[in-house]
CSV table of C-alpha atoms in Angstrom, one decimal:
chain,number,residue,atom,x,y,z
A,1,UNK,CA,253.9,115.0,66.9
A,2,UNK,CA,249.7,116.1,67.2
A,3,UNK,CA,249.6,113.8,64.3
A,4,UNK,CA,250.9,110.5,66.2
A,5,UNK,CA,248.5,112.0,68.9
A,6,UNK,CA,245.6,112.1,66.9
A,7,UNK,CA,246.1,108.8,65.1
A,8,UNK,CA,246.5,107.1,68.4
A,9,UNK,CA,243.5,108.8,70.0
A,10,UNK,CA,241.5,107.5,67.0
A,11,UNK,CA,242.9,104.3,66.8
A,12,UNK,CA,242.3,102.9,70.3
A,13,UNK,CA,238.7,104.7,70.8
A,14,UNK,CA,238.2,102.5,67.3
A,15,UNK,CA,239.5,99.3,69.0
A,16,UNK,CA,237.7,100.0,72.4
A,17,UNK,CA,234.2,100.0,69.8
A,18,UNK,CA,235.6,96.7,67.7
A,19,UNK,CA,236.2,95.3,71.8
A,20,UNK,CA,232.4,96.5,72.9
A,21,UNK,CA,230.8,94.6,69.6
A,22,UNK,CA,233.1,91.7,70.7
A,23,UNK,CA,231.5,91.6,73.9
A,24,UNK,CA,228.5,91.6,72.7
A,25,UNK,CA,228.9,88.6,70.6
A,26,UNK,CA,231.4,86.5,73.4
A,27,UNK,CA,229.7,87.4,77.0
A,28,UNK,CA,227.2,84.8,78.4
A,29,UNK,CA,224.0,87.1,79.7
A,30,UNK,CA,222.8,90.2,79.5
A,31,UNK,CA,224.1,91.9,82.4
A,32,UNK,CA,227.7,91.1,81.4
A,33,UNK,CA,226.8,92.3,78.2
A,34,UNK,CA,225.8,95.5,79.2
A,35,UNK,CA,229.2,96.1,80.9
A,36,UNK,CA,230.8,95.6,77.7
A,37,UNK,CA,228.5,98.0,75.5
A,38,UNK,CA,228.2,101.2,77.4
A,39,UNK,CA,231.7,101.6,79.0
A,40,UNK,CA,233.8,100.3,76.2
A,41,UNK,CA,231.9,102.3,73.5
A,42,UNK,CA,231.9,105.3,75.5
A,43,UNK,CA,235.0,105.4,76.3
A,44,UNK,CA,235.8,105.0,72.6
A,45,UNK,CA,233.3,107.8,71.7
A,46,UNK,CA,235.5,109.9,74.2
A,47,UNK,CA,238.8,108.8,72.5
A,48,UNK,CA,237.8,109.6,68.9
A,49,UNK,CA,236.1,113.0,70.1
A,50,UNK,CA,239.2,113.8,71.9
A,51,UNK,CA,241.0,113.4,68.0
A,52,UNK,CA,238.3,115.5,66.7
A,53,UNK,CA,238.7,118.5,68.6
A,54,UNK,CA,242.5,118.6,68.4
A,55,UNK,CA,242.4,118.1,64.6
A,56,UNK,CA,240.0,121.0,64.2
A,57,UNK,CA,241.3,123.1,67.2
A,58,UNK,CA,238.2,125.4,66.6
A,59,UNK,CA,236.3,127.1,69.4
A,60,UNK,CA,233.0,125.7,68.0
A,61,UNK,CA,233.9,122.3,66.9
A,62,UNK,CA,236.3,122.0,70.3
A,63,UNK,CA,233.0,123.3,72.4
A,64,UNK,CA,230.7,121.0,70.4
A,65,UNK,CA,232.8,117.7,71.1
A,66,UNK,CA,233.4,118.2,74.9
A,67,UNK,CA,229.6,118.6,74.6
A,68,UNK,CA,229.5,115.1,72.7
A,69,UNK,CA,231.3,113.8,75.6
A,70,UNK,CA,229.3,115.7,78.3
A,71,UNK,CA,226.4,113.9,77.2
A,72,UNK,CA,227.5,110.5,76.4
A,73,UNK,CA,229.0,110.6,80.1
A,74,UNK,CA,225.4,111.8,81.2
A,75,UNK,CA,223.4,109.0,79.3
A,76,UNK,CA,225.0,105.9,79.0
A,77,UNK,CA,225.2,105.1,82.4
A,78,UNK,CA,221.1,105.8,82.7
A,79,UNK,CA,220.4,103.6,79.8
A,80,UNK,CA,222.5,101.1,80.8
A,81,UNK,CA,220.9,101.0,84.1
A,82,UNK,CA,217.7,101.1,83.0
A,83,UNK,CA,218.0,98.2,80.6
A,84,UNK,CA,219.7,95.6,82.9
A,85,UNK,CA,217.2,96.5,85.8
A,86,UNK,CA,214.5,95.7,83.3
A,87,UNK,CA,215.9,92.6,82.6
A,88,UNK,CA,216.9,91.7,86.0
A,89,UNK,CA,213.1,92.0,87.0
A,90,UNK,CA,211.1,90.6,83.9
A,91,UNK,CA,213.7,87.5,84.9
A,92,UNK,CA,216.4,87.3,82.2
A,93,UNK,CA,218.3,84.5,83.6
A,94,UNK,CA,221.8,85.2,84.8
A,95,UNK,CA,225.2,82.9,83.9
A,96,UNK,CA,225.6,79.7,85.5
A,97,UNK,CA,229.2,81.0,87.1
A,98,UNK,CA,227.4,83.8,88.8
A,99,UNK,CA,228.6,83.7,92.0
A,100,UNK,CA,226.2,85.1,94.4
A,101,UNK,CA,222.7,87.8,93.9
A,102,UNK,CA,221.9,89.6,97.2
A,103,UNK,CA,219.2,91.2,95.4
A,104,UNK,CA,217.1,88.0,94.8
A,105,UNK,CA,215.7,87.5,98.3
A,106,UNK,CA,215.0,90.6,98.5
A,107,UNK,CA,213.2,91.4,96.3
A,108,UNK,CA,209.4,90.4,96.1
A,109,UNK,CA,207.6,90.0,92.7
A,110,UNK,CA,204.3,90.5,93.5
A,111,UNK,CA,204.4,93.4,95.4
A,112,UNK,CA,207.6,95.0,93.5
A,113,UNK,CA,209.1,95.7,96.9
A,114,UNK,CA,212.7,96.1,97.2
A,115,UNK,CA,214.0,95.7,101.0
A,116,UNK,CA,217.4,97.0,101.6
A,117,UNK,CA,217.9,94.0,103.9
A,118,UNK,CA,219.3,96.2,107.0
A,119,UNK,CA,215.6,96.2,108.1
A,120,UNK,CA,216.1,94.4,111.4
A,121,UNK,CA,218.7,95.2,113.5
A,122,UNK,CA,219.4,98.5,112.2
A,123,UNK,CA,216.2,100.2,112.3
A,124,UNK,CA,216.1,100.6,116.1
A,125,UNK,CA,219.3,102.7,116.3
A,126,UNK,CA,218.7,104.4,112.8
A,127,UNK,CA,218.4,108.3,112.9
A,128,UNK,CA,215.7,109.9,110.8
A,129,UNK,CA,216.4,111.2,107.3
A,130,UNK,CA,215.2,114.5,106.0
A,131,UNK,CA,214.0,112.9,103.2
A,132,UNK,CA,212.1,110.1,104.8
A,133,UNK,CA,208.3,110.2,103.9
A,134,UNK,CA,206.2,111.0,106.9
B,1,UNK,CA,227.9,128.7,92.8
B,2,UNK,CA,227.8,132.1,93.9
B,3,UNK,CA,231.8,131.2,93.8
B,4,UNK,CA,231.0,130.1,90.0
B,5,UNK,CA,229.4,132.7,88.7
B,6,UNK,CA,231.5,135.3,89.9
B,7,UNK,CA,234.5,133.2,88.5
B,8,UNK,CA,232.3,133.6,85.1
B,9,UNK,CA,231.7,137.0,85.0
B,10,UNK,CA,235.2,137.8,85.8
B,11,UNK,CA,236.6,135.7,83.2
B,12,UNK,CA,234.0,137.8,81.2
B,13,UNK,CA,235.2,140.8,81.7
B,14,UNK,CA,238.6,140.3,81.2
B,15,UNK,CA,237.7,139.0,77.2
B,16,UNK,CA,235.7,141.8,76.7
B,17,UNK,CA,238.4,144.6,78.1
B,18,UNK,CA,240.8,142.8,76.5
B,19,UNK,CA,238.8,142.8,73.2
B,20,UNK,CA,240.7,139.4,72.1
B,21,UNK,CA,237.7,137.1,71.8
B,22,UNK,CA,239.1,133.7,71.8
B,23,UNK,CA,238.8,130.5,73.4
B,24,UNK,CA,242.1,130.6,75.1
B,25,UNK,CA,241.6,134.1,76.2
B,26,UNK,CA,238.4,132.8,78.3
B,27,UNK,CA,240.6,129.9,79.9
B,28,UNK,CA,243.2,132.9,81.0
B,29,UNK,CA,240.3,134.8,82.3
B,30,UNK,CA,239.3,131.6,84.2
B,31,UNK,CA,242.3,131.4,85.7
B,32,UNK,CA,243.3,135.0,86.7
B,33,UNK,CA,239.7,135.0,87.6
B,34,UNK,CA,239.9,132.2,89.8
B,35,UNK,CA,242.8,133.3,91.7
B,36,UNK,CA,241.3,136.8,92.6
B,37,UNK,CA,238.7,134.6,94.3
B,38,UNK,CA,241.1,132.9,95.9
B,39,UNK,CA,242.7,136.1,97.5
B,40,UNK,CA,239.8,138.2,98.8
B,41,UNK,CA,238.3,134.8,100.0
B,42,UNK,CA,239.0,135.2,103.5
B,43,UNK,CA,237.2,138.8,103.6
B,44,UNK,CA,234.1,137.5,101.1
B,45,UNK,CA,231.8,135.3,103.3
B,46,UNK,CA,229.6,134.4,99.9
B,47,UNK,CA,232.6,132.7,98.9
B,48,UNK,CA,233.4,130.3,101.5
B,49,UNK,CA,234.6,126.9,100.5
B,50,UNK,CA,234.8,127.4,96.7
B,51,UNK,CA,238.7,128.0,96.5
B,52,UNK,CA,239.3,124.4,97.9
B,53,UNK,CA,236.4,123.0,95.7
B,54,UNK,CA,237.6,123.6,92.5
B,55,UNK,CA,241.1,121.4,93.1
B,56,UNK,CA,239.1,118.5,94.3
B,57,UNK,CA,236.8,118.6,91.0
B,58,UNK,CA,240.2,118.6,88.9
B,59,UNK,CA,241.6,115.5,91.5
B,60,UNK,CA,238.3,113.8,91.1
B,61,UNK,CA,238.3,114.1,87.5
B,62,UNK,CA,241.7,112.8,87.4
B,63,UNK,CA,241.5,110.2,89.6
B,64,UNK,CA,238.3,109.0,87.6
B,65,UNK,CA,239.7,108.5,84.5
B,66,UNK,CA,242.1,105.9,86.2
B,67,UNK,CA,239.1,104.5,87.2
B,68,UNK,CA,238.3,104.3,84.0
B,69,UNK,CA,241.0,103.2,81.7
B,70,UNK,CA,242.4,100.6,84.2
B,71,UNK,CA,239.1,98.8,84.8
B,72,UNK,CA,238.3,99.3,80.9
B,73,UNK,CA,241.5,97.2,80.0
B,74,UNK,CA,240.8,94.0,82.5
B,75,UNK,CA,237.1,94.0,80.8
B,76,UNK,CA,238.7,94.0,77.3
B,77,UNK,CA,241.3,91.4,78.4
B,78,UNK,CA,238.5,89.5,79.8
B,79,UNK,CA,236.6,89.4,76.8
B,80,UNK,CA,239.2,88.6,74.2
B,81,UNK,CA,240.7,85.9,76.0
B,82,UNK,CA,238.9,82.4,75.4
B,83,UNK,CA,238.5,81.0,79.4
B,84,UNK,CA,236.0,83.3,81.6
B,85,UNK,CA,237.9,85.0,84.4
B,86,UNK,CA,235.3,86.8,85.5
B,87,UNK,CA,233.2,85.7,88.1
B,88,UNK,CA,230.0,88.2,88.1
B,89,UNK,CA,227.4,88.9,91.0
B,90,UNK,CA,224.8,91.1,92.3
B,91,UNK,CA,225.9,93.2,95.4
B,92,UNK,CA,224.2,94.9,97.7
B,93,UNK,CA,226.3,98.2,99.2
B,94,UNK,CA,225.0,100.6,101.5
B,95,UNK,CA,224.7,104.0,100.6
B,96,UNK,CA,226.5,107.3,102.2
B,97,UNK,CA,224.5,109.4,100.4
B,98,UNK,CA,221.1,110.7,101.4
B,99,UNK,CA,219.0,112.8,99.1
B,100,UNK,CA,217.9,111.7,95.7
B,101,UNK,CA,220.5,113.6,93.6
B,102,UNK,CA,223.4,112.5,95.5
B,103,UNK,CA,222.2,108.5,95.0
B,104,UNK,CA,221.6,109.6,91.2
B,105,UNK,CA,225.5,110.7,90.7
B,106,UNK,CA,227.3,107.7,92.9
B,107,UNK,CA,225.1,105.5,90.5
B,108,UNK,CA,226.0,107.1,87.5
B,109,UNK,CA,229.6,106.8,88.4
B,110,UNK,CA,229.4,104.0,89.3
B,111,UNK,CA,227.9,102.5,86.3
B,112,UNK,CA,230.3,104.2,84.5
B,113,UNK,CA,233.2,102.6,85.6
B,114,UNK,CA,233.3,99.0,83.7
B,115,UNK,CA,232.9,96.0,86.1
B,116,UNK,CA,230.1,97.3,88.0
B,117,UNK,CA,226.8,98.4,86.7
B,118,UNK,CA,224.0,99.8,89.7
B,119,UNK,CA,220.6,97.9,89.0
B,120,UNK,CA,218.6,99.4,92.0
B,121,UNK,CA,218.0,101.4,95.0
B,122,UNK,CA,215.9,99.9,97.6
B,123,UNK,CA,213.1,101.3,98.5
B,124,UNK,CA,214.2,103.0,101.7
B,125,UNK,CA,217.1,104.1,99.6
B,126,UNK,CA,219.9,102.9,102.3
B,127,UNK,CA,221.2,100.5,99.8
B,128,UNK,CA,222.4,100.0,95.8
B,129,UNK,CA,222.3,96.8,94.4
B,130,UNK,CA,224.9,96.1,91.7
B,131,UNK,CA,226.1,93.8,89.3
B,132,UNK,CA,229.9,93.3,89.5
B,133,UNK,CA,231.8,91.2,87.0
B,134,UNK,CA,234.8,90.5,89.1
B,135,UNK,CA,234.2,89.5,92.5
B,136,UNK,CA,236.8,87.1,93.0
B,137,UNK,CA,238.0,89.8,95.4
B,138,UNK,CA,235.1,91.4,97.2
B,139,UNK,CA,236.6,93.2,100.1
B,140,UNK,CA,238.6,95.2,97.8
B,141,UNK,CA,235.8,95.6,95.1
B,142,UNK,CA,233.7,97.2,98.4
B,143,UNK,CA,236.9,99.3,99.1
B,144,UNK,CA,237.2,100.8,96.0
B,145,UNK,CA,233.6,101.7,95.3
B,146,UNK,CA,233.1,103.3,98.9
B,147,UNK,CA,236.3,105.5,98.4
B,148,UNK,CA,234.9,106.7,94.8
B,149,UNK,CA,230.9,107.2,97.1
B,150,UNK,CA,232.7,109.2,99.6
B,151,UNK,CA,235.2,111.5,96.7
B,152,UNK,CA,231.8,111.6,94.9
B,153,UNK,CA,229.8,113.0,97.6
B,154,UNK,CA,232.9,115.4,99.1
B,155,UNK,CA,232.3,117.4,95.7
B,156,UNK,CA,228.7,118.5,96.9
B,157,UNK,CA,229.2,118.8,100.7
């Protein structure tokens, strides 16, 4: 029975990696492509960790992979963030089915300034934050 | 965390008297640790709030990991079959959360969970810009990500 278990686990978290390189090669731009990358493949790191622990069912190499999977849950998110923001703003250009960007307008290159867009209206009845700069 | 710790050192103490020191030992000590704090809760004032925290952590966790498979396996469909469903965009969504690490953990998550990726916080930090791939139905795409923002941020408050 753990055996069918463990095969599985390792089997899909293989596929889910096979599916991430896949969507590296198929998507259109880089944003899309980043979607594919970090959540497929981490999910598929999770998967195959999962298998390792129950084949080893030791208290260091079970601690060790839920720390594999602690970390991979802490990163991959922050790189994948970091990259596509890079290359929203050096201007990587974005698939022609794109429906809509709210973030072009604004957004000001010179000045790097990012408005949130709720500027107008909303700033008359807004209560102050605690961590608004004075 | 005062809640936390305590947990902790009870579920320490219960390896060491019981001189069995395995990993399964420490998960029973966890647990008969854990519901000690639940019983002198109401007498404890350090304590307050941590008995009902520890259930929404596990319900978060679960509900999560839906999150995560279901929206993992639309991506993968996406991707393997030849016509482009997907219809990707940038959104902007205002934020709930206020101080830096709060915005930090609703953008991880939300980064995490395939479909949506968080490019950037404005810089009065009231809204998150992200890229969705499937916006053919926004409303519920806004829905979605302001029930996991407001699970997110009932974990801390």
């Amino acid at each position: 029975m753990i055996e069918v278990i463990k095969g599985t686990l390792i089997i899909v978290g293989a596929l889910f990696m096979l599916l991430a390189s896949l969507g590296i090669l198929r998507l259109p731009d880089l944003l899309t492509r980043m979607h594919a990358t970090t959540k497929a493949a981490a999910l598929g790191v999770i998967l195959v960790m999962l298998a390792v622990a129950m084949h080893f069912a030791e208290v260091g190499v079970v601690a060790r992979a839920f720390a594999i999977i602690t970390f991979i849950l802490m990163t991959a998110p922050v790189a994948a963030h970091v990259i596509g923001r890079a290359g929203y703003f050096v201007g990587s250009k974005l698939w022609s089915g794109t429906v809509k960007d709210e973030l072009k307008p604004n957004y000001d290159p010179l000045t790097h300034e990012l408005k949130s867009g709720l500027e107008t209206e909303a700033n008359a009845a807004r209560q102050p934050k605690h961590t608004d700069k004075p | 965390m005062t809640g936390a710790i305590w947990n902790l050192l009870l579920a320490l103490a219960w390896v060491i008297l019981g001189g069995e020191f395995t990993g399964i030992n420490l998960v029973v000590g966890l647990i008969f640790g854990y519901v000690t704090l639940v019983l002198i809760e109401p007498q404890v004032p350090a304590l307050k709030g941590y008995p009902g925290r520890i259930p929404r952590i596990l319900m978060f966790i679960g509900f999560f990991i839906k999150e995560l498979i279901l929206a993992n396996l639309r991506v993968a469909f996406d991707i393997l079959t030849p016509p482009w469903h997907m219809q990707p965009g940038v959104i902007a969504m205002p934020l709930k959360a206020e101080t830096e690490l709060e915005i930090t953990m609703v953008a991880n998550l939300i980064s995490l969970t395939p479909g949506t990726l968080s490019l950037d916080v404005s810089d009065d930090k009231r809204v998150l810009y992200i890229h969705a791939m499937f916006l053919d139905n926004e409303e519920e795409l806004r829905q979605s990500l302001q029930e996991m923002e407001s699970r997110a941020l009932a974990l801390f408050r």
